[in-house]
Amino acid sequence: MTLNPSSRWSPADYASNAAFVPKLGAAALALLAPQPGELIVDLGCGDGALTLQIMASGARVIGLDASTEMVEAARARGVDAFVADAQALDLDNQAARFGQFDAAFSNAALHWMLDPDAVASGVFALLKPGGRFVGEMGGEGNLAALRGALRAELVARGYPVPADDPQWYASAEEFTRLYACAGFTRIEAQLIPRPTPLPAGIAQWVLTFRAGMLEVAGVPEPERRAVAAAVEQRLQPFLQQPDGSWSADYVRLRFTMRKPD
C-alpha cells in the first residue's frame, strides 16, 4: 500500500485526545443523509465512531482504513471494516464482494492521502451511476500556526523537516478541478474556518496527530514529549485562551458531488 509515512495512529490515544473529530463530523454526515438499505463506503473510517452513526440510519456501511490498528478498533465496535488504502483500491475485489455503492463518505481522512488523483478515480469507480460522494477534510490554511510551530521546533533541535507538509490541504478550487477531472459533476466545495477546542492541550495533539511525523524526523521516543511541550509553549501567545484552555486553527474543506447517471 502507498501509505503516508507520517500517518501513524494509536486507537487508545485517538480515543482519548481526538474524540472531537467524529463529533465535529456531524455537519458532513447531515449532508450525506444516509437512507435505510443504502450501501455506503466510509473511506478512512478510523475507529468507527462516526461510521456507527451512519449505520444507525439503517444503511449498510463498509469501513475502509489503511491502519490495521484502527480497523481492529472499528471491528470491536461492530463495524464491517477492512484494511485498505484508498489510493490503491482493489476495485475488482471490491466489486465482487460488495457491488457498487450508493454513496461514499469520508471525514478527516483525505488530506492524509498524498495521491488524490488515485483516490478520486477509485471513488468514482466504486460508486453506482448517480452515486454521491460527501465528506470533509483539512483545507487550505489548516493548522497553519500549529504546523509552523512544530516545524520550527524540529529545526531548532536539528531534525530534518520535509520541504512540504505530509498532508494535502487543498483549496476549494484545486479540489473541484481534481474531482471534475475524475468525472464527478455537481461538485460543491467550501472552506470553513473552524477554531477547535483541544481539551487535552496542544502537546497531546502533537503526540496524537503528528506521532508519525516525529518518527519520520528521527526524534527518539524519550524526547517526543519534550518536543510536544515546546511546541505548546511556542503557541501559548496565539492559541491559548484567557481561561487557560487551548484551541487549534482548523480549516475544513466540506464537499458534495455526484457521479453522473
CSV table of C-alpha atoms in Angstrom, one decimal:
chain,number,residue,atom,x,y,z
A,1,MET,CA,0.0,0.0,0.0
A,2,THR,CA,1.2,3.5,-0.8
A,3,LEU,CA,0.9,4.8,2.7
A,4,ASN,CA,1.8,8.3,4.1
A,5,PRO,CA,4.8,7.6,6.3
A,6,SER,CA,3.7,10.4,8.6
A,7,SER,CA,0.4,8.7,9.3
A,8,ARG,CA,0.7,6.7,12.5
A,9,TRP,CA,-2.3,6.0,14.8
A,10,SER,CA,-2.8,4.7,18.2
A,11,PRO,CA,-6.5,3.9,18.8
A,12,ALA,CA,-6.2,4.5,22.5
A,13,ASP,CA,-4.5,7.9,22.1
A,14,TYR,CA,-7.1,8.8,19.4
A,15,ALA,CA,-10.0,7.9,21.6
A,16,SER,CA,-8.5,10.0,24.5
A,17,ASN,CA,-7.3,13.0,22.6
A,18,ALA,CA,-9.3,13.2,19.3
A,19,ALA,CA,-12.9,12.5,20.3
A,20,PHE,CA,-13.8,15.9,18.8
A,21,VAL,CA,-13.0,14.6,15.3
A,22,PRO,CA,-16.1,12.3,14.9
A,23,LYS,CA,-18.2,14.7,16.9
A,24,LEU,CA,-17.5,17.6,14.5
A,25,GLY,CA,-18.2,15.4,11.5
A,26,ALA,CA,-21.9,15.8,12.2
A,27,ALA,CA,-22.3,18.5,9.5
A,28,ALA,CA,-20.8,16.4,6.8
A,29,LEU,CA,-22.9,13.4,8.0
A,30,ALA,CA,-26.1,15.5,7.6
A,31,LEU,CA,-25.1,16.3,4.0
A,32,LEU,CA,-24.7,12.6,3.4
A,33,ALA,CA,-28.3,12.0,4.6
A,34,PRO,CA,-27.9,8.1,4.6
A,35,GLN,CA,-31.1,6.2,3.9
A,36,PRO,CA,-32.2,2.7,5.1
A,37,GLY,CA,-30.9,0.0,2.8
A,38,GLU,CA,-28.2,2.0,1.0
A,39,LEU,CA,-24.8,0.6,0.6
A,40,ILE,CA,-22.2,3.2,1.7
A,41,VAL,CA,-18.4,3.1,2.0
A,42,ASP,CA,-16.6,5.1,4.7
A,43,LEU,CA,-13.1,6.0,3.4
A,44,GLY,CA,-10.7,6.4,6.3
A,45,CYS,CA,-13.2,5.1,8.9
A,46,GLY,CA,-10.7,5.2,11.7
A,47,ASP,CA,-12.0,3.6,14.9
A,48,GLY,CA,-15.5,3.6,13.5
A,49,ALA,CA,-17.1,6.2,15.9
A,50,LEU,CA,-18.7,8.1,13.0
A,51,THR,CA,-19.3,5.0,10.9
A,52,LEU,CA,-21.7,3.8,13.7
A,53,GLN,CA,-23.8,6.9,13.2
A,54,ILE,CA,-24.2,6.2,9.5
A,55,MET,CA,-25.1,2.6,10.4
A,56,ALA,CA,-27.8,3.9,12.7
A,57,SER,CA,-29.7,5.2,9.7
A,58,GLY,CA,-30.3,1.6,8.5
A,59,ALA,CA,-27.7,1.8,5.8
A,60,ARG,CA,-25.2,-1.0,5.3
A,61,VAL,CA,-21.7,0.6,5.7
A,62,ILE,CA,-18.3,-0.8,4.8
A,63,GLY,CA,-15.4,0.9,6.5
A,64,LEU,CA,-12.0,1.1,4.9
A,65,ASP,CA,-8.8,2.3,6.6
A,66,ALA,CA,-5.1,1.9,6.0
A,67,SER,CA,-4.4,1.4,9.7
A,68,THR,CA,-4.6,-2.2,10.9
A,69,GLU,CA,-4.9,-1.0,14.5
A,70,MET,CA,-7.8,1.4,13.7
A,71,VAL,CA,-9.6,-1.3,11.7
A,72,GLU,CA,-9.4,-3.6,14.6
A,73,ALA,CA,-10.8,-0.9,16.9
A,74,ALA,CA,-13.7,-0.3,14.4
A,75,ARG,CA,-14.4,-4.0,14.2
A,76,ALA,CA,-14.5,-4.1,18.0
A,77,ARG,CA,-17.4,-1.6,17.8
A,78,GLY,CA,-19.3,-3.8,15.4
A,79,VAL,CA,-18.3,-2.0,12.1
A,80,ASP,CA,-17.8,-4.1,9.0
A,81,ALA,CA,-14.3,-2.7,8.4
A,82,PHE,CA,-11.3,-3.7,6.3
A,83,VAL,CA,-7.7,-2.7,5.8
A,84,ALA,CA,-7.4,-0.9,2.5
A,85,ASP,CA,-5.5,2.1,1.0
A,86,ALA,CA,-8.0,4.4,-0.7
A,87,GLN,CA,-5.1,5.4,-3.1
A,88,ALA,CA,-4.8,1.8,-4.4
A,89,LEU,CA,-8.2,0.2,-4.1
A,90,ASP,CA,-8.6,-3.4,-5.3
A,91,LEU,CA,-11.6,-2.5,-7.4
A,92,ASP,CA,-12.2,-5.9,-8.9
A,93,ASN,CA,-12.3,-7.4,-5.4
A,94,GLN,CA,-14.5,-4.6,-4.0
A,95,ALA,CA,-17.0,-5.0,-6.9
A,96,ALA,CA,-17.1,-8.8,-6.4
A,97,ARG,CA,-17.5,-8.6,-2.7
A,98,PHE,CA,-20.0,-5.7,-2.4
A,99,GLY,CA,-21.1,-4.4,-5.8
A,100,GLN,CA,-21.2,-0.7,-6.5
A,101,PHE,CA,-22.0,1.7,-3.7
A,102,ASP,CA,-24.9,4.2,-3.4
A,103,ALA,CA,-22.6,6.7,-1.6
A,104,ALA,CA,-19.1,7.3,-0.4
A,105,PHE,CA,-18.3,9.2,2.8
A,106,SER,CA,-15.0,10.5,4.3
A,107,ASN,CA,-14.3,12.6,7.3
A,108,ALA,CA,-10.8,13.9,8.3
A,109,ALA,CA,-9.0,11.4,6.1
A,110,LEU,CA,-8.5,12.6,2.6
A,111,HIS,CA,-5.8,15.1,3.5
A,112,TRP,CA,-3.6,12.1,4.6
A,113,MET,CA,-3.8,10.6,1.1
A,114,LEU,CA,-1.0,12.1,-1.0
A,115,ASP,CA,-2.2,10.7,-4.3
A,116,PRO,CA,-5.5,12.5,-4.5
A,117,ASP,CA,-5.9,11.7,-8.3
A,118,ALA,CA,-5.9,7.9,-7.4
A,119,VAL,CA,-8.4,8.5,-4.6
A,120,ALA,CA,-10.7,10.4,-6.9
A,121,SER,CA,-10.7,7.8,-9.7
A,122,GLY,CA,-11.1,5.0,-7.2
A,123,VAL,CA,-14.1,6.5,-5.5
A,124,PHE,CA,-15.6,7.2,-8.9
A,125,ALA,CA,-15.3,3.5,-9.8
A,126,LEU,CA,-16.8,2.4,-6.5
A,127,LEU,CA,-20.0,4.4,-7.0
A,128,LYS,CA,-23.1,3.5,-8.9
A,129,PRO,CA,-24.2,5.9,-11.6
A,130,GLY,CA,-25.9,8.7,-9.8
A,131,GLY,CA,-24.0,7.9,-6.6
A,132,ARG,CA,-22.8,10.6,-4.3
A,133,PHE,CA,-19.5,11.4,-2.5
A,134,VAL,CA,-19.8,13.6,0.6
A,135,GLY,CA,-17.3,14.5,3.3
A,136,GLU,CA,-14.9,16.8,5.0
A,137,MET,CA,-11.1,17.1,5.1
A,138,GLY,CA,-8.4,19.6,6.1
A,139,GLY,CA,-8.4,22.5,3.7
A,140,GLU,CA,-6.0,25.2,2.6
A,141,GLY,CA,-4.6,27.0,5.6
A,142,ASN,CA,-5.5,24.2,8.0
A,143,LEU,CA,-3.5,24.3,11.3
A,144,ALA,CA,-1.1,26.9,9.9
A,145,ALA,CA,0.1,28.1,13.3
A,146,LEU,CA,0.4,24.7,14.8
A,147,ARG,CA,2.2,23.2,11.8
A,148,GLY,CA,4.6,26.2,11.7
A,149,ALA,CA,5.4,25.8,15.4
A,150,LEU,CA,6.2,22.1,15.1
A,151,ARG,CA,8.4,22.6,12.1
A,152,ALA,CA,10.3,25.5,13.9
A,153,GLU,CA,10.9,23.3,16.9
A,154,LEU,CA,12.2,20.4,14.9
A,155,VAL,CA,14.5,22.7,13.0
A,156,ALA,CA,15.7,24.3,16.3
A,157,ARG,CA,16.6,20.8,17.6
A,158,GLY,CA,18.4,19.9,14.4
A,159,TYR,CA,15.9,17.4,13.0
A,160,PRO,CA,15.2,17.2,9.2
A,161,VAL,CA,11.9,18.6,8.2
A,162,PRO,CA,10.5,17.9,4.7
A,163,ALA,CA,10.0,20.8,2.3
A,164,ASP,CA,6.3,20.1,2.1
A,165,ASP,CA,4.0,19.0,4.9
A,166,PRO,CA,2.9,15.4,4.6
A,167,GLN,CA,-0.8,16.3,4.1
A,168,TRP,CA,-2.8,17.5,1.1
A,169,TYR,CA,-4.6,20.7,2.3
A,170,ALA,CA,-6.4,21.7,-0.9
A,171,SER,CA,-8.1,24.9,-1.8
A,172,ALA,CA,-11.8,24.6,-2.9
A,173,GLU,CA,-10.8,25.4,-6.5
A,174,GLU,CA,-8.0,22.8,-6.6
A,175,PHE,CA,-10.2,20.2,-5.1
A,176,THR,CA,-13.0,20.9,-7.5
A,177,ARG,CA,-10.8,20.7,-10.6
A,178,LEU,CA,-9.3,17.4,-9.5
A,179,TYR,CA,-12.6,15.7,-8.9
A,180,ALA,CA,-14.1,17.1,-12.1
A,181,CYS,CA,-11.2,15.6,-14.0
A,182,ALA,CA,-12.1,12.3,-12.4
A,183,GLY,CA,-15.6,12.5,-13.9
A,184,PHE,CA,-17.7,13.9,-11.0
A,185,THR,CA,-20.4,16.6,-11.5
A,186,ARG,CA,-22.4,18.9,-9.3
A,187,ILE,CA,-19.4,19.5,-7.1
A,188,GLU,CA,-19.7,21.8,-4.2
A,189,ALA,CA,-16.7,22.5,-2.1
A,190,GLN,CA,-16.3,25.1,0.6
A,191,LEU,CA,-13.5,26.2,3.0
A,192,ILE,CA,-14.8,26.6,6.6
A,193,PRO,CA,-12.5,28.1,9.3
A,194,ARG,CA,-13.3,26.2,12.5
A,195,PRO,CA,-11.2,27.1,15.6
A,196,THR,CA,-11.5,23.9,17.6
A,197,PRO,CA,-11.2,23.4,21.3
A,198,LEU,CA,-8.5,21.0,22.4
A,199,PRO,CA,-9.4,19.7,25.9
A,200,ALA,CA,-6.1,17.8,26.2
A,201,GLY,CA,-4.0,20.7,25.0
A,202,ILE,CA,-1.5,21.3,22.2
A,203,ALA,CA,1.2,18.8,23.4
A,204,GLN,CA,-1.2,15.9,23.4
A,205,TRP,CA,-2.5,16.9,20.0
A,206,VAL,CA,1.1,16.8,18.7
A,207,LEU,CA,1.7,13.3,20.2
A,208,THR,CA,-1.6,12.0,18.7
A,209,PHE,CA,-1.8,13.7,15.3
A,210,ARG,CA,1.9,14.1,14.5
A,211,ALA,CA,3.4,10.9,16.1
A,212,GLY,CA,4.3,9.7,12.6
A,213,MET,CA,6.0,13.0,11.6
A,214,LEU,CA,8.1,12.9,14.8
A,215,GLU,CA,9.0,9.3,14.0
A,216,VAL,CA,9.9,10.1,10.4
A,217,ALA,CA,12.0,13.1,11.5
A,218,GLY,CA,14.0,10.7,13.8
A,219,VAL,CA,13.0,12.2,17.1
A,220,PRO,CA,13.8,9.5,19.8
A,221,GLU,CA,10.8,8.2,21.7
A,222,PRO,CA,12.1,9.7,25.1
A,223,GLU,CA,12.4,13.2,23.5
A,224,ARG,CA,9.0,13.4,21.8
A,225,ARG,CA,7.1,14.6,24.9
A,226,ALA,CA,9.6,17.4,25.3
A,227,VAL,CA,9.2,18.4,21.7
A,228,ALA,CA,5.4,18.5,22.1
A,229,ALA,CA,5.7,20.6,25.2
A,230,ALA,CA,8.0,23.0,23.5
A,231,VAL,CA,5.5,23.4,20.6
A,232,GLU,CA,2.8,24.1,23.1
A,233,GLN,CA,5.0,26.8,24.7
A,234,ARG,CA,5.6,28.4,21.3
A,235,LEU,CA,1.9,28.6,20.6
A,236,GLN,CA,0.8,29.9,24.0
A,237,PRO,CA,0.5,33.6,22.8
A,238,PHE,CA,-1.6,32.5,19.9
A,239,LEU,CA,-3.8,29.5,20.7
A,240,GLN,CA,-4.3,29.6,24.5
A,241,GLN,CA,-7.5,31.3,25.6
A,242,PRO,CA,-7.7,33.7,28.5
A,243,ASP,CA,-9.2,30.9,30.7
A,244,GLY,CA,-6.2,28.7,30.0
A,245,SER,CA,-7.9,26.4,27.5
A,246,TRP,CA,-6.5,25.7,24.1
A,247,SER,CA,-7.8,25.7,20.6
A,248,ALA,CA,-6.4,24.7,17.2
A,249,ASP,CA,-6.6,26.8,14.0
A,250,TYR,CA,-8.5,24.2,11.9
A,251,VAL,CA,-9.8,25.0,8.4
A,252,ARG,CA,-12.1,22.4,6.9
A,253,LEU,CA,-13.0,21.7,3.3
A,254,ARG,CA,-16.5,20.3,3.1
A,255,PHE,CA,-17.8,18.8,-0.1
A,256,THR,CA,-20.6,17.1,-2.0
A,257,MET,CA,-20.6,15.7,-5.6
A,258,ARG,CA,-22.3,13.1,-7.9
A,259,LYS,CA,-21.2,10.5,-10.3
A,260,PRO,CA,-23.3,11.2,-13.5
A,261,ASP,CA,-26.3,8.9,-14.1
